Short mmCIF file of C-alpha atoms and ligand atoms in Angstrom, two decimals:
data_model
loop_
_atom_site.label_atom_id
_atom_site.label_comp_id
_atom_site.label_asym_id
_atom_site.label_seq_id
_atom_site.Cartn_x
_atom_site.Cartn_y
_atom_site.Cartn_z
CA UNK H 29 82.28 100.92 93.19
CA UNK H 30 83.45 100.46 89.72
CA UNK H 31 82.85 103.13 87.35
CA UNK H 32 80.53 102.63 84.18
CA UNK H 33 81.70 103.88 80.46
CA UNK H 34 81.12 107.76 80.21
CA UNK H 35 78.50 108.78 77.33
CA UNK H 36 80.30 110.47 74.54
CA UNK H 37 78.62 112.40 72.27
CA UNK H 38 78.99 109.63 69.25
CA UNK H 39 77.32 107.44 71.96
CA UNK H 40 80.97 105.80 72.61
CA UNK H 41 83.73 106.66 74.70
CA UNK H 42 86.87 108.77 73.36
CA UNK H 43 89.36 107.49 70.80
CA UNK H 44 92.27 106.06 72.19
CA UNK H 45 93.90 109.04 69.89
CA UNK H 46 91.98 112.15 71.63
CA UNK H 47 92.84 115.00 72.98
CA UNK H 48 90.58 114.60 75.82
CA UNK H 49 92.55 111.92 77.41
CA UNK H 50 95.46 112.06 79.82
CA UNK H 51 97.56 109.80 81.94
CA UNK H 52 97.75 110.84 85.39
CA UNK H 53 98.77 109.50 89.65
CA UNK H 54 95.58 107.99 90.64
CA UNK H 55 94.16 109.70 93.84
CA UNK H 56 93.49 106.51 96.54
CA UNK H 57 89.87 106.12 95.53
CA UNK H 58 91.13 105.38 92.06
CA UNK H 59 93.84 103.16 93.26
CA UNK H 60 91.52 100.81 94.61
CA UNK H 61 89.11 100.94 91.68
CA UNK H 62 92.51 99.93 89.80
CA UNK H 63 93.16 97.35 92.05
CA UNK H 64 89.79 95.76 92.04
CA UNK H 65 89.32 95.93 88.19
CA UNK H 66 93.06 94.69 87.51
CA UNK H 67 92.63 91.85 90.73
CA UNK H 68 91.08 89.33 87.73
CA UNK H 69 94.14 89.10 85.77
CA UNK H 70 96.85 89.08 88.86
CA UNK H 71 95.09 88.16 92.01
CA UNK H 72 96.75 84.30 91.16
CA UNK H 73 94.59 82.33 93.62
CA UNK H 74 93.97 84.77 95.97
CA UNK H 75 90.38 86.09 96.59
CA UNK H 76 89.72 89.79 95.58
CA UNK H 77 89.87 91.27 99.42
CA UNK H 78 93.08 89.46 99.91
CA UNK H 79 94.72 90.51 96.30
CA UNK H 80 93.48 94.37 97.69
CA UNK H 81 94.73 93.65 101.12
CA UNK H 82 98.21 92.44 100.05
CA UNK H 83 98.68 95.34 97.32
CA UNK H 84 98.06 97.85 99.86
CA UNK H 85 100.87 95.70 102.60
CA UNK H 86 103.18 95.81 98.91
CA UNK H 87 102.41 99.52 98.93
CA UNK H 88 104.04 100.00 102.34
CA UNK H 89 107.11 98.88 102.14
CA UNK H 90 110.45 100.25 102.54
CA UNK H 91 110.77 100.44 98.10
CA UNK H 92 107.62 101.33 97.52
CA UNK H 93 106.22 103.91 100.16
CA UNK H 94 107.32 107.10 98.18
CA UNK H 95 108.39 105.40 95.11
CA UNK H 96 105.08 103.47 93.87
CA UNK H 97 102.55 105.34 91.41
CA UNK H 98 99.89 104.01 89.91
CA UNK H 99 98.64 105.95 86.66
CA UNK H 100 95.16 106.04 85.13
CA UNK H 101 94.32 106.85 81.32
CA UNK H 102 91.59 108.78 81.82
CA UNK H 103 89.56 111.97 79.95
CA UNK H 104 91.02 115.19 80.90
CA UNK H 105 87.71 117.45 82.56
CA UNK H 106 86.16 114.77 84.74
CA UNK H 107 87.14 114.08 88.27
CA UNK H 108 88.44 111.30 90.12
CA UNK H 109 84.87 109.35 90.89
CA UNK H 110 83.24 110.65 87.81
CA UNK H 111 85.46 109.38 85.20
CA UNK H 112 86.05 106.29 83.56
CA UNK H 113 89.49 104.35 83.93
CA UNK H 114 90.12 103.27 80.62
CA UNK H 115 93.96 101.43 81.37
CA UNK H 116 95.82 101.91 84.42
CA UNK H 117 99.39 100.27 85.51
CA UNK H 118 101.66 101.29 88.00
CA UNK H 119 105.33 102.38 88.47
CA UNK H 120 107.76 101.98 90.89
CA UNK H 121 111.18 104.03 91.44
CA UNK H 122 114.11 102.07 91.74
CA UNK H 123 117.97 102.74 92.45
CA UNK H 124 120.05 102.41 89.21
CA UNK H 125 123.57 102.61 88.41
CA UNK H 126 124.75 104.03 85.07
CA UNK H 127 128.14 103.22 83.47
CA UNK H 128 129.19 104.71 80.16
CA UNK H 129 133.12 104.90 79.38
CA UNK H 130 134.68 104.26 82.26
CA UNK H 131 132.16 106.42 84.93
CA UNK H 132 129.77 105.57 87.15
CA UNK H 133 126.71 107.42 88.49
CA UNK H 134 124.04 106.48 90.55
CA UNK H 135 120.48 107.44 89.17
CA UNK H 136 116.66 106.74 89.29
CA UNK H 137 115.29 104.54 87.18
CA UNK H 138 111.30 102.86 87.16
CA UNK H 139 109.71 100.08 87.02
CA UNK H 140 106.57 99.35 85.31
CA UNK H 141 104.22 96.73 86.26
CA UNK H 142 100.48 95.20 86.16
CA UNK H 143 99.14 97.39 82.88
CA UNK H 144 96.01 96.57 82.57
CA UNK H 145 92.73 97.39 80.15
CA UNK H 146 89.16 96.30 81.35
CA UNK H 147 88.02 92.97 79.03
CA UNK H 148 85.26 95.43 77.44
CA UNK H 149 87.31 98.63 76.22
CA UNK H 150 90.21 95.96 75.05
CA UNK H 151 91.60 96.23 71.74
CA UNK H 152 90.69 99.88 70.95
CA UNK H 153 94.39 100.88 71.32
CA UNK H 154 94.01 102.36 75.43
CA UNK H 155 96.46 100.53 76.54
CA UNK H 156 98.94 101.46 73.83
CA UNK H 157 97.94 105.23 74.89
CA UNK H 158 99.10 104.72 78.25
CA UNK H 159 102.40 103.32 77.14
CA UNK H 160 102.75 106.52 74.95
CA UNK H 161 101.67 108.79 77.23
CA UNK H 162 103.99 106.97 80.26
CA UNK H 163 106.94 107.23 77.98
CA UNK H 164 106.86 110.76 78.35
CA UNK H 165 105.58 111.22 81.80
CA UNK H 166 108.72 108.71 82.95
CA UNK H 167 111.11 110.97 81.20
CA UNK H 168 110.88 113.53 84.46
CA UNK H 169 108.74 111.67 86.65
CA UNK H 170 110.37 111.91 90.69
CA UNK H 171 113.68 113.42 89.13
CA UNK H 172 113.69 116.76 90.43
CA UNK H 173 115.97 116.08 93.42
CA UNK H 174 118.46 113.83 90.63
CA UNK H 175 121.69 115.19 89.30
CA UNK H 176 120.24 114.29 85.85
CA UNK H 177 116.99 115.88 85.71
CA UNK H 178 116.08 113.45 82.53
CA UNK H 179 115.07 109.39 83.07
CA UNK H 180 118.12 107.41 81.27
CA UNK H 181 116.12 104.10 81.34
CA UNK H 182 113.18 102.59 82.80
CA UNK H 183 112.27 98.31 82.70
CA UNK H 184 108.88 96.16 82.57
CA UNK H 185 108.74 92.58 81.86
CA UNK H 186 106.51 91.94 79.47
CA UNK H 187 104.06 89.05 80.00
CA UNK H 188 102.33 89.28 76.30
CA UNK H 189 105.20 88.56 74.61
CA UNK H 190 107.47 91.12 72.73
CA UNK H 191 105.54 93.02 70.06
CA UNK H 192 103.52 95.50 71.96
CA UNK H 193 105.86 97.01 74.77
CA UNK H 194 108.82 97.19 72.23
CA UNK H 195 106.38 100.02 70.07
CA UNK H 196 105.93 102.34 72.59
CA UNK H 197 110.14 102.04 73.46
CA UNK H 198 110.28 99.26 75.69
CA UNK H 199 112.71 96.38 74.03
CA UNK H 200 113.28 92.96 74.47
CA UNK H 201 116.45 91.98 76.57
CA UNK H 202 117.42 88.57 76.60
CA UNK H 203 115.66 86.59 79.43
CA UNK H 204 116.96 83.40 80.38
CA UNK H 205 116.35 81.53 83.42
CA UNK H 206 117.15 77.72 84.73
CA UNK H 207 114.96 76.00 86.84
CA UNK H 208 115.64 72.58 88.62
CA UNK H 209 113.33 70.74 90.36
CA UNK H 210 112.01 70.74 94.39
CA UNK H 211 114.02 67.51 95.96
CA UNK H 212 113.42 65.42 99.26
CA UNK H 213 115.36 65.30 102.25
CA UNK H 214 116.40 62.08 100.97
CA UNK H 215 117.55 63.12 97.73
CA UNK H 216 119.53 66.06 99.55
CA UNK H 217 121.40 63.70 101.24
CA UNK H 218 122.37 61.70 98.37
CA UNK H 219 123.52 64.31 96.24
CA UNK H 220 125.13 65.86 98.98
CA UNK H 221 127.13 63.06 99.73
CA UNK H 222 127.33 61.99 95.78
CA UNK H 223 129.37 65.00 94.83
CA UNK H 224 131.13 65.64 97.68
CA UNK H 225 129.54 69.13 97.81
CA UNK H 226 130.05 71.31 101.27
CA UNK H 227 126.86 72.24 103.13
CA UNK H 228 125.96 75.48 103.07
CA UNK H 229 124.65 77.40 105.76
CA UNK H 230 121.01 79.13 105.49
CA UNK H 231 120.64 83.02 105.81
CA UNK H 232 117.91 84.71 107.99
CA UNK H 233 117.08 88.81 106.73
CA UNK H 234 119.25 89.74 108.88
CA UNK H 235 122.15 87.25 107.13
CA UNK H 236 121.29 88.47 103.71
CA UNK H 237 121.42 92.25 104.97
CA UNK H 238 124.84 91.56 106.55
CA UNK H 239 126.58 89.44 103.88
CA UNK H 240 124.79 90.80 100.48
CA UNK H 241 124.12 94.13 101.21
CA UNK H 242 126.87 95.96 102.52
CA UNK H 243 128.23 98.83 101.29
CA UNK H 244 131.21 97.16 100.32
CA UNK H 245 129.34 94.56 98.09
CA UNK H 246 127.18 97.22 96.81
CA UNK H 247 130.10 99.33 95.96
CA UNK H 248 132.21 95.81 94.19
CA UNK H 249 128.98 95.97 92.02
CA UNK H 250 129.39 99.47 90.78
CA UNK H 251 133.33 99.03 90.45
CA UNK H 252 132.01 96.35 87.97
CA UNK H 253 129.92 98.23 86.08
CA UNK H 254 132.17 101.30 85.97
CA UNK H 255 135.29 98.63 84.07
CA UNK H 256 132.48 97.00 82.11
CA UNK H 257 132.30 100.60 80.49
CA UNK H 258 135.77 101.05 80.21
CA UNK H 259 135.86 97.47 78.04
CA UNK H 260 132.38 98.21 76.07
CA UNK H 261 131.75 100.88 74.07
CA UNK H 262 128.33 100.23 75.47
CA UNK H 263 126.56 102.05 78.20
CA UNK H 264 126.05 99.69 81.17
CA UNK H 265 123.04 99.66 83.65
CA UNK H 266 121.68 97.77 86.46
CA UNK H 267 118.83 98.29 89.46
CA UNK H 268 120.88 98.26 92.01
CA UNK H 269 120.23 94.81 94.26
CA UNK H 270 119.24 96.67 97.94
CA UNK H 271 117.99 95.37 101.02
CA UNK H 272 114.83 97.07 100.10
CA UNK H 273 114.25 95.04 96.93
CA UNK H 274 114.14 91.51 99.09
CA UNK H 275 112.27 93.35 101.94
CA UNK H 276 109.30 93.61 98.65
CA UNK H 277 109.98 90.23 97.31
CA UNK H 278 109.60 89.02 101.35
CA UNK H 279 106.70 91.13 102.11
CA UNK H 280 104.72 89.40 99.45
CA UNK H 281 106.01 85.83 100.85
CA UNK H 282 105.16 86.49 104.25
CA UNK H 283 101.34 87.84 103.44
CA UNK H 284 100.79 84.61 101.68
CA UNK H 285 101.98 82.61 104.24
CA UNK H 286 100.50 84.41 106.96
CA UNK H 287 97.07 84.88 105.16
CA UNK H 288 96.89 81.42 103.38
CA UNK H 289 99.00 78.75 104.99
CA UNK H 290 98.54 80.63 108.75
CA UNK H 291 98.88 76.90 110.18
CA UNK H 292 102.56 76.96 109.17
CA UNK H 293 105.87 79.00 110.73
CA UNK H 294 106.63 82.05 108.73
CA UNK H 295 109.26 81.64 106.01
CA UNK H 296 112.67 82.43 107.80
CA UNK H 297 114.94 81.42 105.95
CA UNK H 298 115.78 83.16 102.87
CA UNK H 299 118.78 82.65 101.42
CA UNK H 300 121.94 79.98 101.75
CA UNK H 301 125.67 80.88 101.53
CA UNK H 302 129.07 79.60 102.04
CA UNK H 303 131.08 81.91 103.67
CA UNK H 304 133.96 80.43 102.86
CA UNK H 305 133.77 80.53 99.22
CA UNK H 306 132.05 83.65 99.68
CA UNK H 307 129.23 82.58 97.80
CA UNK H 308 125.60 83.85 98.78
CA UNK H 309 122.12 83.79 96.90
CA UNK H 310 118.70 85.30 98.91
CA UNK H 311 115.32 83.98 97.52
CA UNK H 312 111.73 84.12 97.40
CA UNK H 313 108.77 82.07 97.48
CA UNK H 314 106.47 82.68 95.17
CA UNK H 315 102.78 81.19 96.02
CA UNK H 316 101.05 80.52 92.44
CA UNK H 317 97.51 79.36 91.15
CA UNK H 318 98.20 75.70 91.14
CA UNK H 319 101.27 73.59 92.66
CA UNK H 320 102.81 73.10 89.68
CA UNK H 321 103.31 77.18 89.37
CA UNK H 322 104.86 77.44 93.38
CA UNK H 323 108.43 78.70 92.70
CA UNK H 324 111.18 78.95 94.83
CA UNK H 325 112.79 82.32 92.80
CA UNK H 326 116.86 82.51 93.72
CA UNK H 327 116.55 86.97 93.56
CA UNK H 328 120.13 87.54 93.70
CA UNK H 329 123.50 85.76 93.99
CA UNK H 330 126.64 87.66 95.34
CA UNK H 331 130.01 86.19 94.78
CA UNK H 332 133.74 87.01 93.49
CA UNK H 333 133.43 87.82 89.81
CA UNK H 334 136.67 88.63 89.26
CA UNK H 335 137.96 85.37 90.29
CA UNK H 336 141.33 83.74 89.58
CA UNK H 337 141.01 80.68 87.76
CA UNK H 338 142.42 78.23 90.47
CA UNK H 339 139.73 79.50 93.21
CA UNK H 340 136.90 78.75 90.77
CA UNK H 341 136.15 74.94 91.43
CA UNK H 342 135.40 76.26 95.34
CA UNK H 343 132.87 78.76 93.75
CA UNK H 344 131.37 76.22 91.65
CA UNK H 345 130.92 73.59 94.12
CA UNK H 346 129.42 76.58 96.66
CA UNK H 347 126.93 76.87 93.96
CA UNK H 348 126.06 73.87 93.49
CA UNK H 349 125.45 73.27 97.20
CA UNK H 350 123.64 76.01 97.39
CA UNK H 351 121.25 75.41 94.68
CA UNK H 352 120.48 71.97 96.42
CA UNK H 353 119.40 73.75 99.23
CA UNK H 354 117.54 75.48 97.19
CA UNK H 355 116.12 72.47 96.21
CA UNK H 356 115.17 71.36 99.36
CA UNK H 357 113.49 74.72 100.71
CA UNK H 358 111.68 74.61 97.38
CA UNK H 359 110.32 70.60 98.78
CA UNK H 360 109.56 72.25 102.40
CA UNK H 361 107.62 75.05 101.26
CA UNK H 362 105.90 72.87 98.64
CA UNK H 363 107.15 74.28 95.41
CA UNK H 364 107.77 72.78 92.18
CA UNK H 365 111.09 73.84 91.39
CA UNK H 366 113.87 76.85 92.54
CA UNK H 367 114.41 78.99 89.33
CA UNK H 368 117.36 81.36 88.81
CA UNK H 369 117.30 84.29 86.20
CA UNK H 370 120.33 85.32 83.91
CA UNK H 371 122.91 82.40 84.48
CA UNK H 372 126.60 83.10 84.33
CA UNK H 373 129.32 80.75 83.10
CA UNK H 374 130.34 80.03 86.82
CA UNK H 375 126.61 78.93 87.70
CA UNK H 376 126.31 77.03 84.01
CA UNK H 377 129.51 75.07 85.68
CA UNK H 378 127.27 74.36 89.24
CA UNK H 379 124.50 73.42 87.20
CA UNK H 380 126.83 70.75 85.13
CA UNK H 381 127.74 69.08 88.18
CA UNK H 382 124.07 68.75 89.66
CA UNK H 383 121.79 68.01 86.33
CA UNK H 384 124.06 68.05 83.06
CA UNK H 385 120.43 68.11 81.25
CA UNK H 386 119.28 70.70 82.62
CA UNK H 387 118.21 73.41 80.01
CA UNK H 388 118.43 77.20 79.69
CA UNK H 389 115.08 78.34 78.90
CA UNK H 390 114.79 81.33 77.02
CA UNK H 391 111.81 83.02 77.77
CA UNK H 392 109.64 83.80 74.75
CA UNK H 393 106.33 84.50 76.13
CA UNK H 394 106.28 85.96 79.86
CA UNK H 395 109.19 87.63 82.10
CA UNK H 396 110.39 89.54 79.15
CA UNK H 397 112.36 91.39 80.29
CA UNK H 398 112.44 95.01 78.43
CA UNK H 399 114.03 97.91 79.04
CA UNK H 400 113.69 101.24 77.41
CA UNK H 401 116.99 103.28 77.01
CA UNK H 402 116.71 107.19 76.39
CA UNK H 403 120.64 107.66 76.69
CA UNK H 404 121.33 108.41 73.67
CA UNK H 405 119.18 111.44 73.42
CA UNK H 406 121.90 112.29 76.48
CA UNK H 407 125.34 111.06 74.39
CA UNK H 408 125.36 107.93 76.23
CA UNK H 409 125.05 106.35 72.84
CA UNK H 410 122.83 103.91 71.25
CA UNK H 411 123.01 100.48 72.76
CA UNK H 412 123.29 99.47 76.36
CA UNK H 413 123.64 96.78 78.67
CA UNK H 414 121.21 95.52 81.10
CA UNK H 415 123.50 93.94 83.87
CA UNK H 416 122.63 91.95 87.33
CA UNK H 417 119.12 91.03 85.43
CA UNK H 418 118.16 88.93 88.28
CA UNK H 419 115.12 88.19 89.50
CA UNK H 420 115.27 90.81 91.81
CA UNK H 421 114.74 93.24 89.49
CA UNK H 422 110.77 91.95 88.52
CA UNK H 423 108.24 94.10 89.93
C1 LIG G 12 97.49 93.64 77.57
C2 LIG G 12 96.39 94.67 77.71
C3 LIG G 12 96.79 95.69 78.78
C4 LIG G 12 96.20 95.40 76.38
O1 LIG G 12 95.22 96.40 76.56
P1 LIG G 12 94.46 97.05 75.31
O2 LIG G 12 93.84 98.32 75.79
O3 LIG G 12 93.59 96.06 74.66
O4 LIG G 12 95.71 97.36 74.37
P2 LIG G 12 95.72 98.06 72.95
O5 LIG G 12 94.32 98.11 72.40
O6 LIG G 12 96.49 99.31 73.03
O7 LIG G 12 96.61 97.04 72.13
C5 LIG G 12 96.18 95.75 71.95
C6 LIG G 12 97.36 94.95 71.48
O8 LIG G 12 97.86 94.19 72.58
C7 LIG G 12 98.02 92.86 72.17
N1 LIG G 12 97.78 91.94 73.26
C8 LIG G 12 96.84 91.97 74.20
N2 LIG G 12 96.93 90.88 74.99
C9 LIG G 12 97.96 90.15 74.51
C10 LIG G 12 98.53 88.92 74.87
N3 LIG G 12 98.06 88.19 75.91
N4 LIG G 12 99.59 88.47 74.16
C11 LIG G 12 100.08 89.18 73.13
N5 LIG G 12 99.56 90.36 72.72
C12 LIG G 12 98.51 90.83 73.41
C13 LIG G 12 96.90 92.69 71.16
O9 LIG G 12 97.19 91.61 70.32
C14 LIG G 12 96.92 93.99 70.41
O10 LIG G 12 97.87 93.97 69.37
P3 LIG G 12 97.52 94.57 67.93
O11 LIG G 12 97.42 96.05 68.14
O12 LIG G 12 98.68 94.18 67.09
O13 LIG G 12 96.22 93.95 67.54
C15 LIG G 12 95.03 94.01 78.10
O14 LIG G 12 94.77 92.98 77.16
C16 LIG G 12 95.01 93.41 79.49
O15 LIG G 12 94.72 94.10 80.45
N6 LIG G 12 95.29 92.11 79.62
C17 LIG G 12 95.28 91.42 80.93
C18 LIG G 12 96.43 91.87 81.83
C19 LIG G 12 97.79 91.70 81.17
O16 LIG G 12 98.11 90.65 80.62
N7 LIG G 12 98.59 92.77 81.23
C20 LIG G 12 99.92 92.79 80.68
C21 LIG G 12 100.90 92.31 81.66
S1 LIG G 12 102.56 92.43 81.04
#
């Protein structure tokens, strides 16, 4: 049942400024009030049950079963059933790494996603509450197991552009992405074939668990961070890219598929690689409102970064082939176009010899990605660096 406004005194509900209100863990009678109020803006084109259904499969999973909490503004002396949500988003606790001249630690760090204010109490500054209030709540929120007892950073990505988050802490980071568009069998073989490109094998879960996940990869990631520091006078951090992250990103796949296309085979095949060049990328499909929205989302791409110059053509050409099958899932699965988040100059090169007009788009308006640092109040000074801001990473 959704709740009605509460009667205030003045005849209107509290200030977004009073005392009486407090952010707090929804109990699971509130959760799914929050789900079915927030369903209109983020159900995409899925009815309300199946939004509610699929948010409570999300919920389940292997990064979110402890680590998810959704928060409700709310006023302080009513119970759960007999109060009035006035703005409600969720977070969810995420492995971090943190680098800062020449260490490494591992940490906690949060997400925040789907903040949301009911159409009729928008614009009286609840929403803004929430963010204040979550600052603080984030600063200690699940760190009493943690070596550092204090929240060093926490992300969102901002889908309402870059003023509001960044008042309440949480800053703009750049956000670029490159998307190419879905291509035939056909076309696959032509380009194939055009460019001379080797053909890349596909990865199952399993695959991506094996070749992107190990410890060893996980640990060439950290080394990374921990000589970024050494070079930057900069504090370097990242989400760490688990197993658990794609599980998520999968989980979300498979319900559509299963739920809305159940005449079709599951999505197997996540990810391509070339084991050779000891390139691999794991992806996503993501189902949208209309056709022109489906995305095939590349989450992650694990290769050699520190590689010498003359093995460098075999890593661009394994991209390249690799995006083009890509491409091709993106066609099979009926998606627009593959996208791929925070380019580096070795998958700039890929994308040269595919589509030399192909743009970087620098998002201005949704997917911002923002991150708000509170290292420095811990002499890990002022600035840092957001690295491996994949795709991944969105929650
Ligand atoms: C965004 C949202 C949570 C704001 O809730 P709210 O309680 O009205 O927020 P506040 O009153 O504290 O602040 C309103 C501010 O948000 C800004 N805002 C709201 N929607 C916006 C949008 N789509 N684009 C840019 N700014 C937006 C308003 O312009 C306003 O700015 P102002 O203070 O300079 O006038 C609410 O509009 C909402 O639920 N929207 C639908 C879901 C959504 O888009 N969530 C955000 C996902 S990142």
């Amino acid at each position: 049942m959704v709740a009605t406004a509460a009667v205030y005194p003045d005849g209107g509900l509290p200030s977004a400024d009073s005392p009486d209100l407090v952010l707090v863990p929804a109990p699971p009678e509130e959760r799914l009030e929050c789900s079915r109020l927030h369903s209109v803006a983020f159900k995409g084109s899925l009815d309300i049950q199946t939004y509610i259904a699929r948010k409570n499969h999300l919920s389940q999973q292997h990064l979110t079963r402890d680590g998810l909490t959704c928060w409700v503004l709310v006023e302080r002396n009513k119970p759960p059933g007999q109060r009035t949500i006035l703005s409600s988003c969720e977070t969810y606790r995420k492995k971090g790494f943190l680098a800062y001249e020449g260490n490494v630690e591992d940490i906690l760090t949060h997400g925040v996603g789907t903040v949301y204010s009911r159409p009729e109490f928008r614009g009286k500054g609840y929403a803004g509450r929430m963010m204040k209030e979550l600052s603080q709540k984030l600063d200690t929120w699940q760190m009493e197991n943690e070596r550092r007892t204090r929240s060093v950073f926490s992300v969102l990505f901002s889908d309402i552009g870059k003023s509001f988050y960044t008042r309440y802490g949480w800053k703009p980071f750049p956000s670029f992405h490159i998307s190419l568009p879905a291509i035939t069998e056909e076309e696959y073989r032509q380009e194939i074939a055009g460019v001379n490109l080797p053909k890349p094998r596909t990865l199952l879960a399993e695959d991506v668990r094996t070749c992107m996940c190990n410890d060893n990869i996980i640990q060439q990631e950290r080394e990374l961070l921990r000589a970024a520091s050494e070079k930057s006078s900069k504090a370097q951090v990242a989400i760490v890219p688990d197993f658990d992250h794609f599980l998520w990103h999968w989980a979300r796949e498979e319900f559509y598929a299963e739920r809305v296309l159940s005449n079709r085979d599951p999505p197997l095949v996540k990810g391509a690689g070339d084991d050779g060049a000891r390139v691999h990328c794991v992806w996503s499909r993501n189902f949208g409102e209309s056709l022109k929205d489906n995305t095939l989302y590349i989450l992650h791409w694990v290769y050699d970064k520190q590689i010498v110059p003359s093995q460098t053509k075999a890593t661009v050409k394994a991209m390249a082939a690799i995006l083009r099958s890509a491409q091709l899932e993106a066609h099979r699965w009926n998606m627009a176009q593959v996208e791929f988040w925070s380019p580096t100059p070795l998958m700039l090169e890929a994308i040269g010899l595919l589509d030399p007009s192909a743009k970087v788009v620098d998002r201005e308006d949704s997917s911002i990605c923002s991150l708000k640092w509170n290292g420095a109040e811990q002499g890990l000074g002022n600035d840092v660096e957001w690295c491996l801001n994949e795709k991944y990473t969105w929650c």
